[in-house]
JSON list of N, CA and C and ligand atoms in Angstrom, two decimals:
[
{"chain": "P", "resi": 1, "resn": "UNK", "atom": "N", "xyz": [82.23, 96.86, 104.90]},
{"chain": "P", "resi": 1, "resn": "UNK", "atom": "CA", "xyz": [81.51, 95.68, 104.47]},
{"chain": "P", "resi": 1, "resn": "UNK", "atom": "C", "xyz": [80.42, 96.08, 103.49]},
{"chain": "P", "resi": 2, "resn": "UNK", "atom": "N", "xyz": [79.64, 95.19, 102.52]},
{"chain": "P", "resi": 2, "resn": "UNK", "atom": "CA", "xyz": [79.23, 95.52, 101.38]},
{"chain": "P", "resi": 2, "resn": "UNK", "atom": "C", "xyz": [77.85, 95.16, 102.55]},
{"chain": "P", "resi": 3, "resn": "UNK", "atom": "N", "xyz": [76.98, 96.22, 101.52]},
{"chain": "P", "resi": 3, "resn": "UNK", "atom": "CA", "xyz": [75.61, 96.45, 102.51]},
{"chain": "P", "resi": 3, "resn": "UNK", "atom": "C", "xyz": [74.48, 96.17, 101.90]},
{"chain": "P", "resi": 4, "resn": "UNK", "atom": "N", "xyz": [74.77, 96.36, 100.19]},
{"chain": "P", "resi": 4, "resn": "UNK", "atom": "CA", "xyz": [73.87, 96.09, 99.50]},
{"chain": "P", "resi": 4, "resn": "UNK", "atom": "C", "xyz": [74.58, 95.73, 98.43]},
{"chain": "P", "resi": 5, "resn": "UNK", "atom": "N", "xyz": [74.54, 94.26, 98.60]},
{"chain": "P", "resi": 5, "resn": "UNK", "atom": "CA", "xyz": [74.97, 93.27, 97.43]},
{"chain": "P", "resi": 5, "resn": "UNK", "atom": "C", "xyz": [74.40, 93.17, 96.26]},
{"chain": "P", "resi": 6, "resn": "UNK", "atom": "N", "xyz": [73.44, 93.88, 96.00]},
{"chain": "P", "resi": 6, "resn": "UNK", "atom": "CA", "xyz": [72.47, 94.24, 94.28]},
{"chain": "P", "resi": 6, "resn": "UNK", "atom": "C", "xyz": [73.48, 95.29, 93.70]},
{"chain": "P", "resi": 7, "resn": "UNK", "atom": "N", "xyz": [74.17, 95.84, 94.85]},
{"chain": "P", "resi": 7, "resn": "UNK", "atom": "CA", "xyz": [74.59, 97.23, 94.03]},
{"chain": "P", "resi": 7, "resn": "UNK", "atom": "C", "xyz": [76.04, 97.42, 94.08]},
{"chain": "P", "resi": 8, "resn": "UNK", "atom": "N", "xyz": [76.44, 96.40, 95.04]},
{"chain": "P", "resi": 8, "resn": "UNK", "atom": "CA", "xyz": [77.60, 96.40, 95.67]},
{"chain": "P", "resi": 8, "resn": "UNK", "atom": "C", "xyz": [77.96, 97.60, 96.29]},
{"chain": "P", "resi": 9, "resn": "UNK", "atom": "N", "xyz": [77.61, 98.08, 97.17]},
{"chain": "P", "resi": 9, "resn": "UNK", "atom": "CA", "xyz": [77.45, 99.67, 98.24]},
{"chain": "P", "resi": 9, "resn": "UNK", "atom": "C", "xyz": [78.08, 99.01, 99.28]},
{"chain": "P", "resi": 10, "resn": "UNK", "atom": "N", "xyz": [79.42, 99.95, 99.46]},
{"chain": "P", "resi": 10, "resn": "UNK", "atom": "CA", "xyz": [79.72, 99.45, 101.21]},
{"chain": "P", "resi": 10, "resn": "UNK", "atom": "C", "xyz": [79.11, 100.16, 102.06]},
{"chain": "P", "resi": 11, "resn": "UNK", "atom": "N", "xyz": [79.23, 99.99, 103.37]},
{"chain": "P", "resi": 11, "resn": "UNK", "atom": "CA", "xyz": [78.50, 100.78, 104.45]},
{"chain": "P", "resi": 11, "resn": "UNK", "atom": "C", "xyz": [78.85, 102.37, 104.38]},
{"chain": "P", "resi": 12, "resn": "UNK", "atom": "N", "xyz": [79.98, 102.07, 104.16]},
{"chain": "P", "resi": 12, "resn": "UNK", "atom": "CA", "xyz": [80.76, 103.46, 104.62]},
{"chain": "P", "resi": 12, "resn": "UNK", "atom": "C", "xyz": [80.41, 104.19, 103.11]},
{"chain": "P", "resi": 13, "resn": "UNK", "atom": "N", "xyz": [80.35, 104.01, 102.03]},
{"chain": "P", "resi": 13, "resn": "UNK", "atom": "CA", "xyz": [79.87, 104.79, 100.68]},
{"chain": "P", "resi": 13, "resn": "UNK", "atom": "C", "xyz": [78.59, 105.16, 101.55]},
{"chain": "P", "resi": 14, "resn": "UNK", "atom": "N", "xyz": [77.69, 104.40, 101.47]},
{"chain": "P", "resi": 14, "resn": "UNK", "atom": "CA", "xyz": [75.93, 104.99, 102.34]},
{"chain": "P", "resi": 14, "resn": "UNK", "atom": "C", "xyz": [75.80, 105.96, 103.09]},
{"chain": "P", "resi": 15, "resn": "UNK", "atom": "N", "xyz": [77.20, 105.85, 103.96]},
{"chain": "P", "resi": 15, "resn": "UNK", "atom": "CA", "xyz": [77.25, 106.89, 104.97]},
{"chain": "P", "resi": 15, "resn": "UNK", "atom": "C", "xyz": [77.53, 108.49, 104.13]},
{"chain": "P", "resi": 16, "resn": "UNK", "atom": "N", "xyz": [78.55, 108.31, 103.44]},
{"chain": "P", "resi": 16, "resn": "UNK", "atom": "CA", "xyz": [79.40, 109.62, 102.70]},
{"chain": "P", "resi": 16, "resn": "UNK", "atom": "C", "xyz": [77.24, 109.75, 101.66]},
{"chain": "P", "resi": 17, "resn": "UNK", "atom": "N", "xyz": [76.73, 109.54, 101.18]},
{"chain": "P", "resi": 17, "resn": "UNK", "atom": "CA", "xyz": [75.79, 109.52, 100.73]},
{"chain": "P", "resi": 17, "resn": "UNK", "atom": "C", "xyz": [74.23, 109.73, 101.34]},
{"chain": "P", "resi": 18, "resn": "UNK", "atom": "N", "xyz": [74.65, 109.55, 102.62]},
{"chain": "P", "resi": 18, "resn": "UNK", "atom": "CA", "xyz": [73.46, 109.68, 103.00]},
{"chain": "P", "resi": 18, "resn": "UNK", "atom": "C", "xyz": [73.41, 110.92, 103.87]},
{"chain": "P", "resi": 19, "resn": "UNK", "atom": "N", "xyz": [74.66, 111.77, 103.94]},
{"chain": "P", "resi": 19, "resn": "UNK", "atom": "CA", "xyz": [74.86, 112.91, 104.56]},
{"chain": "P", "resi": 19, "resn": "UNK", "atom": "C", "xyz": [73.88, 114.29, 103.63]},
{"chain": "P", "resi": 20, "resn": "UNK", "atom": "N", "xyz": [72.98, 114.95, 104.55]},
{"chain": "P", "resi": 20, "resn": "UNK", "atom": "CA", "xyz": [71.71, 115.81, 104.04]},
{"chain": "P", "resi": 20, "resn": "UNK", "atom": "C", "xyz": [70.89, 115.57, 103.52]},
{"chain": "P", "resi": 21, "resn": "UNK", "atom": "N", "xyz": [70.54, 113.75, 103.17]},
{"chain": "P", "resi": 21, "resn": "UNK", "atom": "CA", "xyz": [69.70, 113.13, 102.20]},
{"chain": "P", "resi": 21, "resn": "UNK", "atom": "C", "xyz": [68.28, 112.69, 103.43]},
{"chain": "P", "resi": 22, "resn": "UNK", "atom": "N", "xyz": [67.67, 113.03, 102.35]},
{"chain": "P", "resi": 22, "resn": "UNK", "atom": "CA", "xyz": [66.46, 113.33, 103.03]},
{"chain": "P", "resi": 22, "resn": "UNK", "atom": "C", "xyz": [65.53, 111.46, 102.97]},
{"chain": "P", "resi": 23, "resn": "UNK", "atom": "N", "xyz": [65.74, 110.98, 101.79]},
{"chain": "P", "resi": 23, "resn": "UNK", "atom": "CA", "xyz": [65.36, 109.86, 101.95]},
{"chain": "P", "resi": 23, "resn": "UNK", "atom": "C", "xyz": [65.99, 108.61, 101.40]},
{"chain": "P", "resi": 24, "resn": "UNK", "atom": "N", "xyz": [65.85, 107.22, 101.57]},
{"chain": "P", "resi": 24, "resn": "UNK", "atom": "CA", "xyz": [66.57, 106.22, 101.02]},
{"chain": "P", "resi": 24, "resn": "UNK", "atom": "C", "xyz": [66.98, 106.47, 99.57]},
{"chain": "P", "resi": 25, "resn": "UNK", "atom": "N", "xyz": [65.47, 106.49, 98.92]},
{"chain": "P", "resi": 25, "resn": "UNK", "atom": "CA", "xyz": [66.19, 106.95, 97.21]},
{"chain": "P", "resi": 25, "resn": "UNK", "atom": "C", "xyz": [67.13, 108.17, 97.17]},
{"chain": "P", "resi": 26, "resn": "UNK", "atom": "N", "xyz": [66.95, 109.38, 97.62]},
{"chain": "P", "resi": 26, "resn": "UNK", "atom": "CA", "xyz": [68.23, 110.14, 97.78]},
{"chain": "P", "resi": 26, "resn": "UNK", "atom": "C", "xyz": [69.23, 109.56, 97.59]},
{"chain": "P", "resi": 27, "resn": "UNK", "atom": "N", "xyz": [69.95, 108.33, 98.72]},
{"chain": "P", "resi": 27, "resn": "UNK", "atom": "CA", "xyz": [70.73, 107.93, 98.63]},
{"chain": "P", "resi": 27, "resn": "UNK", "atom": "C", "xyz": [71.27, 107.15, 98.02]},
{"chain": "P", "resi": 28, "resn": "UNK", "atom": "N", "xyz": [70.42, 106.14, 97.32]},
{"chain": "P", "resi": 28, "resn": "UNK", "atom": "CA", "xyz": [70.60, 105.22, 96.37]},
{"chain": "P", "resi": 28, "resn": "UNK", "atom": "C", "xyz": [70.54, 106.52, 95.02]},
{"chain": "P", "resi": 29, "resn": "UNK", "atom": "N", "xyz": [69.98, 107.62, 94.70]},
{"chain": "P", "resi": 29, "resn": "UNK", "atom": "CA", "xyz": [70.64, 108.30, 93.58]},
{"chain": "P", "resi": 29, "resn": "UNK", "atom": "C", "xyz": [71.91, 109.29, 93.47]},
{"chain": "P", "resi": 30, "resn": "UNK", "atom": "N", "xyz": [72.26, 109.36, 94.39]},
{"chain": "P", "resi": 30, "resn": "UNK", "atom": "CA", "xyz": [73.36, 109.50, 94.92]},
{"chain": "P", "resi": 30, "resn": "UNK", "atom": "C", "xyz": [74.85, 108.52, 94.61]},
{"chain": "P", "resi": 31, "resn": "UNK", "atom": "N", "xyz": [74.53, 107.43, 94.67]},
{"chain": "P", "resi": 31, "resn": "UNK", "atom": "CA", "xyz": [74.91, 106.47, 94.29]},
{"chain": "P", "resi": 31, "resn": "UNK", "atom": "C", "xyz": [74.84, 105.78, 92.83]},
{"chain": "P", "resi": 32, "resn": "UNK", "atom": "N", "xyz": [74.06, 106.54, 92.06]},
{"chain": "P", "resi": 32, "resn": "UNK", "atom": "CA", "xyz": [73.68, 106.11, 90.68]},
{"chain": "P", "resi": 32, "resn": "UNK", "atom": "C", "xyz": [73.19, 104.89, 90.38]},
{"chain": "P", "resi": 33, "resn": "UNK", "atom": "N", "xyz": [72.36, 104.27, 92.04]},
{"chain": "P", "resi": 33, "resn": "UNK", "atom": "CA", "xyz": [71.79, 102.69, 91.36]},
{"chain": "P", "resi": 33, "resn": "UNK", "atom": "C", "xyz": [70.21, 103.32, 92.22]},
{"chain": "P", "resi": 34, "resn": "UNK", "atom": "N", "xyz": [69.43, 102.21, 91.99]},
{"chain": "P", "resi": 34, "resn": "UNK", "atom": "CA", "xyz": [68.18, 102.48, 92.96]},
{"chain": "P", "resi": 34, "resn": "UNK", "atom": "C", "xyz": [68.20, 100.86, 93.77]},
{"chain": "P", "resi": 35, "resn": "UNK", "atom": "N", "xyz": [67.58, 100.75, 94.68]},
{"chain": "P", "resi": 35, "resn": "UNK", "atom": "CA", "xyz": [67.25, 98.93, 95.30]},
{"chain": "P", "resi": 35, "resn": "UNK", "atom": "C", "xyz": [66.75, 98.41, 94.53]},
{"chain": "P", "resi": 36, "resn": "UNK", "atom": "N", "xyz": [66.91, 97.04, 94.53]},
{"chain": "P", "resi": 36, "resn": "UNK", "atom": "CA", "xyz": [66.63, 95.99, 93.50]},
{"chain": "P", "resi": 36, "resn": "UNK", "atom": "C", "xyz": [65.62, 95.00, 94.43]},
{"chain": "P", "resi": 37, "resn": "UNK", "atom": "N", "xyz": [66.64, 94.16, 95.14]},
{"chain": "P", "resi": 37, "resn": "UNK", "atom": "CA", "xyz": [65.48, 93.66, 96.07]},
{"chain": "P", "resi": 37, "resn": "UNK", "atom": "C", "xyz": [64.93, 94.08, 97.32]},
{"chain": "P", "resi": 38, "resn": "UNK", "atom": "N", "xyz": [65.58, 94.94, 98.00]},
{"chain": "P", "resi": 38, "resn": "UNK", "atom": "CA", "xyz": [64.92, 95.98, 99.48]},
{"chain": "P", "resi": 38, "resn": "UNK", "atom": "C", "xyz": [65.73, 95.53, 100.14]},
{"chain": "P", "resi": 39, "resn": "UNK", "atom": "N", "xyz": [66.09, 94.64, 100.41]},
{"chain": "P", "resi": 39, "resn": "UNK", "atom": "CA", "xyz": [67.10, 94.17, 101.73]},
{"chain": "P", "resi": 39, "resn": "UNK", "atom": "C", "xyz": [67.82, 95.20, 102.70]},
{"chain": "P", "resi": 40, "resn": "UNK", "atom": "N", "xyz": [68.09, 95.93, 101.93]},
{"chain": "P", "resi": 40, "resn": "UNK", "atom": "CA", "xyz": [69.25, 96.68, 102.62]},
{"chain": "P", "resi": 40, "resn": "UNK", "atom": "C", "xyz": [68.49, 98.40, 102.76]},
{"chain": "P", "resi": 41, "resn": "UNK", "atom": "N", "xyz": [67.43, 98.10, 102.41]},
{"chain": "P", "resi": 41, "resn": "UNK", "atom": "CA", "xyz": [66.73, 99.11, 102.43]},
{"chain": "P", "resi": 41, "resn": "UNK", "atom": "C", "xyz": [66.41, 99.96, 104.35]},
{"chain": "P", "resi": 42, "resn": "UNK", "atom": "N", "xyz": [65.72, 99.18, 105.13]},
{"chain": "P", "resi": 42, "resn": "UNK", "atom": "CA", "xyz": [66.20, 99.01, 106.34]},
{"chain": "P", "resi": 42, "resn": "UNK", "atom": "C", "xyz": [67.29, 99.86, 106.67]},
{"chain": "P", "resi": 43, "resn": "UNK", "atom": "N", "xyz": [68.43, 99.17, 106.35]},
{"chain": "P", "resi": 43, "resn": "UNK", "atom": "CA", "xyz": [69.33, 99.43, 107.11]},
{"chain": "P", "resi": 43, "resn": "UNK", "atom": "C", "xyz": [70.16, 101.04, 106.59]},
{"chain": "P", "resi": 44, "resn": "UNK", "atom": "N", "xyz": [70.16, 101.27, 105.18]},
{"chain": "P", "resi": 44, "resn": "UNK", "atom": "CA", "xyz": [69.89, 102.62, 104.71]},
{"chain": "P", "resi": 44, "resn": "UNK", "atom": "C", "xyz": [69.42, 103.53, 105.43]},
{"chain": "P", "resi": 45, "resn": "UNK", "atom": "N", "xyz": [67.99, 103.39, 105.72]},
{"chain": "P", "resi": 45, "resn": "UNK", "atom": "CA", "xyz": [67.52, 104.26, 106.82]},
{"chain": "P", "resi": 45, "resn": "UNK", "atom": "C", "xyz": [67.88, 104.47, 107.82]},
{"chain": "P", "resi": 46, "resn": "UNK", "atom": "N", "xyz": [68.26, 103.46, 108.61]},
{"chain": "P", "resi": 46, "resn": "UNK", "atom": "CA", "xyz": [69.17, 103.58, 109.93]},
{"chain": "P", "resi": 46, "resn": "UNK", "atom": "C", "xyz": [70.56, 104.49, 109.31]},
{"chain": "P", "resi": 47, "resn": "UNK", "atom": "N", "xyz": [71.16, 104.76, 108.34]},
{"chain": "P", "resi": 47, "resn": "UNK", "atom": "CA", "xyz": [72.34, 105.06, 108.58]},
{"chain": "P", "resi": 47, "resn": "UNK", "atom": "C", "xyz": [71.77, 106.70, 108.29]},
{"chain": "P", "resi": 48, "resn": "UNK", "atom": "N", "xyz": [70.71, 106.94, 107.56]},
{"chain": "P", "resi": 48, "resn": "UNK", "atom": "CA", "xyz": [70.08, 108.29, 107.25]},
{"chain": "P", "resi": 48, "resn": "UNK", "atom": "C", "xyz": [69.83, 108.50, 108.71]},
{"chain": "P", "resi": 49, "resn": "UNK", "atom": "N", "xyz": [69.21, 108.09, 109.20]},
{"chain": "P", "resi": 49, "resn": "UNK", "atom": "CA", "xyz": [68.86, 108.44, 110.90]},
{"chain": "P", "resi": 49, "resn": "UNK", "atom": "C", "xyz": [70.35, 108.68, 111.92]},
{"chain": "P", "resi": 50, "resn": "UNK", "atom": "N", "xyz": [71.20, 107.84, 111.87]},
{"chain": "P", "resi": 50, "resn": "UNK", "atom": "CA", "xyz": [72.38, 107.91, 112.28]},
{"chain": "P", "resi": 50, "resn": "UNK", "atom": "C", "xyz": [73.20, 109.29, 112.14]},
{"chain": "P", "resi": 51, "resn": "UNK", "atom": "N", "xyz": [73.07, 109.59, 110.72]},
{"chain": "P", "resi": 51, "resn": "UNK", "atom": "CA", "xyz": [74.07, 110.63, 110.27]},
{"chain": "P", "resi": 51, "resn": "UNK", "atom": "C", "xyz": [73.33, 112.10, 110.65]},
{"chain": "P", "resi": 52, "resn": "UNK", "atom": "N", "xyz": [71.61, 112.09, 110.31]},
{"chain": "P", "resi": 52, "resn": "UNK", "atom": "CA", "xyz": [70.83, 113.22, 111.03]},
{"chain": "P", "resi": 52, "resn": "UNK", "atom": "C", "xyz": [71.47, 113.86, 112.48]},
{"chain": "P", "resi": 53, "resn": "UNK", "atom": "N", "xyz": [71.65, 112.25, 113.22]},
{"chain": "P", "resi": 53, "resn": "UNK", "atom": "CA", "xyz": [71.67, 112.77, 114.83]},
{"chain": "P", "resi": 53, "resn": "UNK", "atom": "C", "xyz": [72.96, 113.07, 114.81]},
{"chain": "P", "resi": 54, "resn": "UNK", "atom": "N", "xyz": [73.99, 112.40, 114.42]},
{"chain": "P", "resi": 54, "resn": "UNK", "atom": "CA", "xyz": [75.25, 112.98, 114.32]},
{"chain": "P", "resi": 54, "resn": "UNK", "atom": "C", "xyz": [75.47, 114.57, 114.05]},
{"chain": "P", "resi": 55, "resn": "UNK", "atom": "N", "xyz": [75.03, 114.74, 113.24]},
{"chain": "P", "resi": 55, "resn": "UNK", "atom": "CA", "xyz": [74.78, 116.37, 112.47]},
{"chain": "P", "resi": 55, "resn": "UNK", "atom": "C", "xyz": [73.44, 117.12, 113.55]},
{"chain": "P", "resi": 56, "resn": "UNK", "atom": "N", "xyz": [72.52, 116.65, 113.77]},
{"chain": "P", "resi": 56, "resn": "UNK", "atom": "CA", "xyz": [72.17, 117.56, 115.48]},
{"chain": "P", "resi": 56, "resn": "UNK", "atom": "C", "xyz": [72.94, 117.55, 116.21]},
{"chain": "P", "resi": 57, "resn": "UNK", "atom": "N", "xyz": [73.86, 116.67, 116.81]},
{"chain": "P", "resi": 57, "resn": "UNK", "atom": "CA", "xyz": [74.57, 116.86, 117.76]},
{"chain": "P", "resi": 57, "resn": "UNK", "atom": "C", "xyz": [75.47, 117.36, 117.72]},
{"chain": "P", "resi": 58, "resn": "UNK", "atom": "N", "xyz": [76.31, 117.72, 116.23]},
{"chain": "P", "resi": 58, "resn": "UNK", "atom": "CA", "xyz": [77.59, 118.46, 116.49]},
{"chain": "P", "resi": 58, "resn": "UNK", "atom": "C", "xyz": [76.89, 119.32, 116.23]},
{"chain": "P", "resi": 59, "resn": "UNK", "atom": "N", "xyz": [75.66, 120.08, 115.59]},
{"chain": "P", "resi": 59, "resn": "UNK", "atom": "CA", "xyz": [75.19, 121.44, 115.81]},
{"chain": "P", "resi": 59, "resn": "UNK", "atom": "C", "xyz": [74.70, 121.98, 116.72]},
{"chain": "P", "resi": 60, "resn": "UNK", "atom": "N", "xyz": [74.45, 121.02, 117.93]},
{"chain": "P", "resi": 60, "resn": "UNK", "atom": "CA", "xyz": [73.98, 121.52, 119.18]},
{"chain": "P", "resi": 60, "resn": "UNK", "atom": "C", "xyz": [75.22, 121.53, 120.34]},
{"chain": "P", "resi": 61, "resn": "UNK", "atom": "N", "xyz": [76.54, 120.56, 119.91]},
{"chain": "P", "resi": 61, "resn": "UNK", "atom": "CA", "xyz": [78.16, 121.54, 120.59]},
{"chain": "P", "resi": 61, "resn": "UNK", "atom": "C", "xyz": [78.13, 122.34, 120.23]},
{"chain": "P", "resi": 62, "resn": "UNK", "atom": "N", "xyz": [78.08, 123.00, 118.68]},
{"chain": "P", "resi": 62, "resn": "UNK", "atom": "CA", "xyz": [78.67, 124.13, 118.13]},
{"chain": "P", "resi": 62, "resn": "UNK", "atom": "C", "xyz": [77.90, 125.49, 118.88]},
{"chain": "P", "resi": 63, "resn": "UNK", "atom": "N", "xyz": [76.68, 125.40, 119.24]},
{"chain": "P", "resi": 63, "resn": "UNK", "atom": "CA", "xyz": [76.08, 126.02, 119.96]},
{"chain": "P", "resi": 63, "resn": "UNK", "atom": "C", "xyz": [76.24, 126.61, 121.65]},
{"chain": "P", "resi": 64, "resn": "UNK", "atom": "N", "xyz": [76.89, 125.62, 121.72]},
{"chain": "P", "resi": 64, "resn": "UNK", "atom": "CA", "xyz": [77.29, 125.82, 123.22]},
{"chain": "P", "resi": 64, "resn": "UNK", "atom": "C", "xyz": [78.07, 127.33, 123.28]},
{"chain": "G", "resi": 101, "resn": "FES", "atom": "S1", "xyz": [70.76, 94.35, 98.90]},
{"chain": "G", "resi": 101, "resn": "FES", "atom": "FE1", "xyz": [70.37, 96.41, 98.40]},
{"chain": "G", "resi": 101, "resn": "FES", "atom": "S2", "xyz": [68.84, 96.29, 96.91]},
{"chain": "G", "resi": 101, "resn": "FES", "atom": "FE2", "xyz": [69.33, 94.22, 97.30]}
]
């Protein structure tokens, strides 16, 4: 589903993009646009936070 309709970004692009990105603009340059109106700005972050813990957690199986 499209996540940010300024830029037309689906969820799942954000995700592939927001993997090692340290902050929203990261990801939006990553993407070659920046936010226009913020909306989706929010929820960006959540998927940066999402993909962090994902990536602790398979580095803390790999550890086992
Ligand atoms: S919806 Fe993403 S910048 Fe407007």
């Amino acid at each position: 589903m499209y996540l940010c309709l300024c830029n037309a970004i689906r969820d799942r692009e954000f995700a592939d993009a927001a993997k090692d990105a340290q902050t929203v603009a990261d990801v939006f340059k990553r993407r070659g646009c920046r936010p226009q109106c913020g909306k989706c700005v929010p929820d960006v972050a959540a998927i940066i936070d999402e993909t962090r813990a994902d990536a602790d957690g398979a580095t803390a199986i790999a550890a086992e």
